[in-house]
Coordinates of C-alpha atoms in Angstrom, one line a residue:
M189 CA -33.2 51.4 -88.3
Y190 CA -29.6 50.6 -87.5
G191 CA -27.4 48.1 -89.3
N192 CA -25.6 45.4 -87.3
T193 CA -22.3 47.2 -87.4
F194 CA -22.9 50.9 -88.2
F195 CA -25.1 53.4 -89.9
Q196 CA -23.9 56.4 -91.9
V197 CA -25.3 59.9 -92.2
A198 CA -24.2 62.3 -94.8
S199 CA -24.9 66.0 -94.3
Y200 CA -23.7 69.3 -95.6
C201 CA -21.7 71.2 -93.1
R202 CA -20.2 74.6 -94.0
S203 CA -20.8 73.8 -97.7
T204 CA -18.7 70.6 -97.4
L205 CA -20.1 67.1 -97.5
C206 CA -19.4 65.5 -94.1
N207 CA -19.7 61.8 -93.6
I208 CA -20.2 60.9 -89.9
I209 CA -20.3 57.2 -89.0
L210 CA -21.7 55.9 -85.7
K211 CA -20.0 52.6 -85.1
R212 CA -21.7 49.9 -83.0
N213 CA -19.9 46.8 -81.8
A214 CA -22.0 43.7 -81.3
G215 CA -21.5 43.5 -77.5
H216 CA -18.4 43.8 -75.4
S217 CA -15.4 41.5 -75.5
K218 CA -15.4 39.0 -72.6
W219 CA -11.8 40.1 -72.0
S220 CA -12.4 43.8 -72.1
N221 CA -11.9 44.0 -68.3
I222 CA -8.3 43.0 -68.7
K223 CA -7.4 44.9 -71.8
H224 CA -4.4 47.2 -71.1
T225 CA -4.6 49.5 -68.0
K226 CA -7.6 51.4 -69.3
G227 CA -11.2 51.0 -68.2
A228 CA -11.6 50.2 -64.5
N229 CA -7.9 50.5 -63.6
D230 CA -7.7 54.0 -65.0
L231 CA -10.3 55.0 -62.4
Q232 CA -7.5 54.7 -59.8
K233 CA -6.3 58.2 -59.1
S234 CA -2.6 57.3 -59.0
L235 CA -2.7 55.8 -62.5
L236 CA -4.9 58.7 -63.8
F237 CA -2.5 61.3 -62.4
N238 CA 0.5 59.5 -63.9
R239 CA -1.3 59.6 -67.2
F240 CA -1.8 63.4 -67.0
N241 CA 1.8 63.8 -65.9
R242 CA 3.0 62.0 -69.1
Q243 CA 0.6 64.1 -71.2
I244 CA 2.0 67.3 -69.6
K245 CA 5.5 66.2 -70.5
L246 CA 4.5 65.4 -74.1
A247 CA 2.6 68.6 -74.6
I248 CA 5.6 70.7 -73.4
R249 CA 7.9 68.7 -75.7
D250 CA 5.7 68.7 -78.7
Q251 CA 5.2 72.5 -78.7
N252 CA 8.5 73.4 -77.1
D253 CA 6.6 75.7 -74.8
P254 CA 5.9 75.2 -71.0
N255 CA 3.5 78.1 -70.8
P256 CA -0.2 77.0 -70.9
E257 CA -1.2 80.5 -71.9
T258 CA 0.5 80.1 -75.2
N259 CA 0.5 76.3 -75.5
L260 CA -3.1 75.3 -76.1
K261 CA -2.3 71.6 -76.1
L262 CA -0.8 71.9 -72.6
A263 CA -3.7 74.1 -71.4
S264 CA -6.1 71.4 -72.5
V265 CA -4.2 68.7 -70.6
I266 CA -4.1 70.9 -67.5
E267 CA -7.8 71.6 -67.8
M268 CA -8.6 67.9 -67.9
A269 CA -6.3 67.2 -65.0
K270 CA -8.0 69.7 -62.9
K271 CA -11.4 68.4 -63.9
N272 CA -10.3 65.0 -62.6
S273 CA -9.2 66.4 -59.3
M274 CA -5.5 66.3 -59.9
P275 CA -4.0 68.5 -57.0
K276 CA -2.8 71.9 -58.0
D277 CA 0.6 71.2 -56.4
T278 CA 1.0 68.0 -58.4
I279 CA 0.2 69.9 -61.7
L280 CA 2.7 72.7 -60.8
N281 CA 5.4 70.1 -59.9
A282 CA 4.9 68.4 -63.3
L283 CA 5.2 71.7 -65.1
K284 CA 8.3 72.6 -63.2
K285 CA 9.9 69.2 -63.7
H286 CA 9.3 69.0 -67.5
S287 CA 9.7 72.7 -68.4
N288 CA 13.5 72.4 -68.9
S289 CA 13.5 68.8 -70.0
K290 CA 15.8 67.8 -72.9
A291 CA 14.0 64.6 -73.4
E292 CA 14.0 63.0 -76.9
S293 CA 10.9 61.4 -78.5
V294 CA 11.5 57.7 -79.3
W295 CA 9.3 55.1 -81.0
F296 CA 9.6 51.3 -81.1
E297 CA 7.6 48.7 -82.8
V298 CA 7.1 45.3 -81.3
K299 CA 5.3 42.3 -82.8
G300 CA 3.4 39.6 -81.0
P301 CA 1.1 36.6 -81.8
R302 CA -1.3 36.6 -84.8
G303 CA 0.1 39.8 -86.3
T304 CA -0.1 41.9 -83.1
I305 CA 1.7 45.2 -83.4
L306 CA 2.6 47.3 -80.4
L307 CA 3.6 50.9 -81.1
I308 CA 5.6 52.2 -78.1
H309 CA 6.2 55.9 -77.6
G310 CA 8.8 57.1 -75.1
L311 CA 10.1 60.5 -74.1
S312 CA 13.4 60.2 -72.4
E313 CA 16.6 62.2 -71.6
N314 CA 18.4 58.9 -71.8
P315 CA 17.0 57.1 -74.9
R316 CA 19.7 54.4 -74.6
L317 CA 18.6 53.5 -71.1
F318 CA 15.0 53.5 -72.2
K319 CA 15.8 51.0 -75.0
Q320 CA 17.8 48.9 -72.7
N321 CA 14.9 48.6 -70.3
L322 CA 12.5 47.8 -73.2
N323 CA 15.0 45.3 -74.6
T324 CA 14.9 43.4 -71.3
L325 CA 11.1 43.2 -71.3
V326 CA 10.9 42.2 -75.0
R327 CA 13.4 39.4 -74.4
K328 CA 11.8 38.1 -71.2
S329 CA 8.4 38.1 -73.0
N330 CA 9.8 36.2 -76.0
L331 CA 8.6 38.9 -78.3
A332 CA 10.5 40.7 -81.1
Y333 CA 10.9 44.0 -82.7
C334 CA 9.3 44.6 -86.1
D335 CA 11.7 45.0 -89.0
S336 CA 10.5 48.6 -89.8
G337 CA 7.5 50.5 -91.0
A338 CA 4.8 49.2 -88.7
K339 CA 3.9 52.8 -87.7
H340 CA 2.2 53.3 -91.0
L341 CA -0.4 50.7 -89.9
F342 CA -1.7 53.3 -87.5
I343 CA -3.3 56.7 -88.0
H344 CA -2.8 59.7 -85.7
K345 CA -6.2 60.9 -84.4
G346 CA -7.7 63.1 -81.7
I347 CA -9.9 61.0 -79.4
I348 CA -12.6 62.7 -77.2
I349 CA -14.7 60.5 -74.9
V350 CA -17.8 62.1 -73.5
K351 CA -21.0 61.7 -71.5
P352 CA -23.9 63.1 -73.6
P353 CA -26.4 65.6 -72.1
T354 CA -29.2 63.9 -70.2
D355 CA -31.9 65.8 -72.1
L356 CA -31.1 64.3 -75.6
I357 CA -34.3 62.6 -77.0
N358 CA -32.4 60.4 -79.5
A359 CA -28.8 60.3 -78.4
D360 CA -27.4 58.5 -81.4
E361 CA -28.9 60.8 -84.0
E362 CA -28.2 64.0 -82.0
C363 CA -24.6 62.9 -81.4
I364 CA -24.1 62.6 -85.1
E365 CA -25.6 66.1 -85.7
H366 CA -23.4 67.5 -83.0
A367 CA -20.3 65.7 -84.4
I368 CA -20.9 67.4 -87.8
N369 CA -21.3 70.8 -86.2
A370 CA -18.4 70.3 -83.8
G371 CA -16.0 69.3 -86.6
A372 CA -15.6 65.6 -85.7
E373 CA -15.1 62.9 -88.3
E374 CA -16.6 59.9 -86.6
V375 CA -18.6 58.8 -83.5
E376 CA -18.4 55.4 -81.8
T377 CA -20.5 53.9 -79.1
E378 CA -20.7 50.6 -77.2
S379 CA -17.0 49.7 -78.0
D380 CA -14.9 47.8 -75.5
D381 CA -13.0 50.8 -74.2
L382 CA -16.1 52.8 -73.5
E383 CA -18.2 52.9 -70.3
P384 CA -22.0 52.3 -71.0
G385 CA -23.6 55.5 -72.2
H386 CA -20.4 57.1 -73.3
Y387 CA -19.5 58.2 -76.8
K388 CA -16.2 58.6 -78.6
F389 CA -15.7 61.4 -81.0
I390 CA -12.8 61.1 -83.4
C391 CA -11.1 64.0 -85.2
E392 CA -7.9 65.3 -86.6
P393 CA -5.3 65.9 -83.8
N394 CA -4.9 69.6 -84.8
N395 CA -8.7 70.1 -84.4
M396 CA -9.1 68.3 -81.1
N397 CA -9.1 71.3 -78.9
K398 CA -11.7 73.1 -81.1
V399 CA -13.9 70.0 -81.3
R400 CA -13.7 69.6 -77.5
K401 CA -14.7 73.2 -76.9
N402 CA -17.6 72.8 -79.4
L403 CA -18.9 69.7 -77.7
E404 CA -18.8 71.5 -74.3
K405 CA -21.0 74.2 -75.9
F406 CA -23.5 71.3 -76.6
N407 CA -23.3 70.5 -72.8
Y408 CA -21.3 67.2 -73.3
D409 CA -19.3 66.2 -70.2
I410 CA -15.7 65.6 -71.5
V411 CA -14.3 62.5 -69.8
Q412 CA -11.1 62.2 -71.8
A413 CA -9.4 64.1 -74.6
E414 CA -6.1 63.1 -76.0
E415 CA -4.2 62.1 -79.2
E416 CA -3.8 58.5 -80.1
H417 CA -2.5 56.3 -82.8
V418 CA -5.4 54.1 -84.0
A419 CA -4.8 50.9 -85.8
L420 CA -6.1 50.8 -89.4
K421 CA -6.8 47.0 -89.1
K422 CA -7.1 45.0 -85.9
V423 CA -6.4 41.4 -85.0
S424 CA -8.1 39.0 -82.6
L425 CA -6.4 37.1 -79.9
S426 CA -7.3 34.2 -77.7
E427 CA -7.9 34.8 -74.0
T428 CA -4.4 33.4 -73.1
E429 CA -2.7 35.6 -75.8
Y430 CA -4.6 38.6 -74.5
E431 CA -3.4 38.1 -71.0
Y432 CA 0.1 37.6 -72.1
I433 CA 0.2 40.8 -74.2
V434 CA -1.6 42.8 -71.6
K435 CA 1.1 41.8 -69.0
F436 CA 3.8 43.0 -71.4
I437 CA 2.0 46.3 -72.1
N438 CA 1.6 47.0 -68.4
N439 CA 5.2 46.3 -67.8
V440 CA 6.2 48.7 -70.6
R441 CA 4.0 51.3 -69.2
G442 CA 5.9 50.8 -65.9
I443 CA 9.1 52.2 -67.6
P444 CA 9.1 55.8 -66.2
D445 CA 9.7 57.5 -69.6
T446 CA 6.9 55.6 -71.4
I447 CA 4.3 57.9 -72.9
E448 CA 1.9 55.3 -74.3
V449 CA 1.6 51.9 -75.9
Y450 CA -0.8 51.6 -78.9
D451 CA -1.9 48.3 -80.3
N452 CA -3.9 46.8 -83.1
I453 CA -5.8 44.3 -80.9
A454 CA -9.6 44.0 -81.6

């Protein structure tokens, strides 16, 4: 029934033709266990809480509003943090710390082997110091900055990772139907950054909160919901190249004001 890579279902939704694609990868990368600090490493509570802390900081900065009652993006982050057992005091401290922040959003583009592009997002009250720290890592890693314009090689999307309800008879087909009804654009399964049995719903960033709420109505367990910059085209690296780039990415994430590092690695 399924193709080797994906199958596509077209259906009318609210009088509009919606194309939902379920993507299937042919197995997992043998290096998926070392790719970035996601996957198993993210299960460590300290890393997970640091991630939520960064998302709280970004949500306040993006909306210029530290009040979760009026800042829906912030409310969504806090809800996910609580769901993942982030202590209330830790959340309150993050809100207090970032409420009056004058941090500036900064972006840097770094190129690596075989056309690798790393899109680095920082949020810092001292952008010059942030770049100095990044310069040191780039130099020590023998990498280089892109000339300009690499950001257009990525597209801004909302990413929602879920566990489907256990009572689904045909999970793939029903996930597609739910994606259409929830307002998602695409569904992925069996990709390297997903745990077995999980699905990834992709949507426009501005619709992410609505899509998440709709999926919850269908009894999906929301594992992760955040905005990402997704590469339009990906490149493959050797195992050695993977390890080298992963080390650099992890070091960049170690800079306190780093929000995230996005890449175009397959």
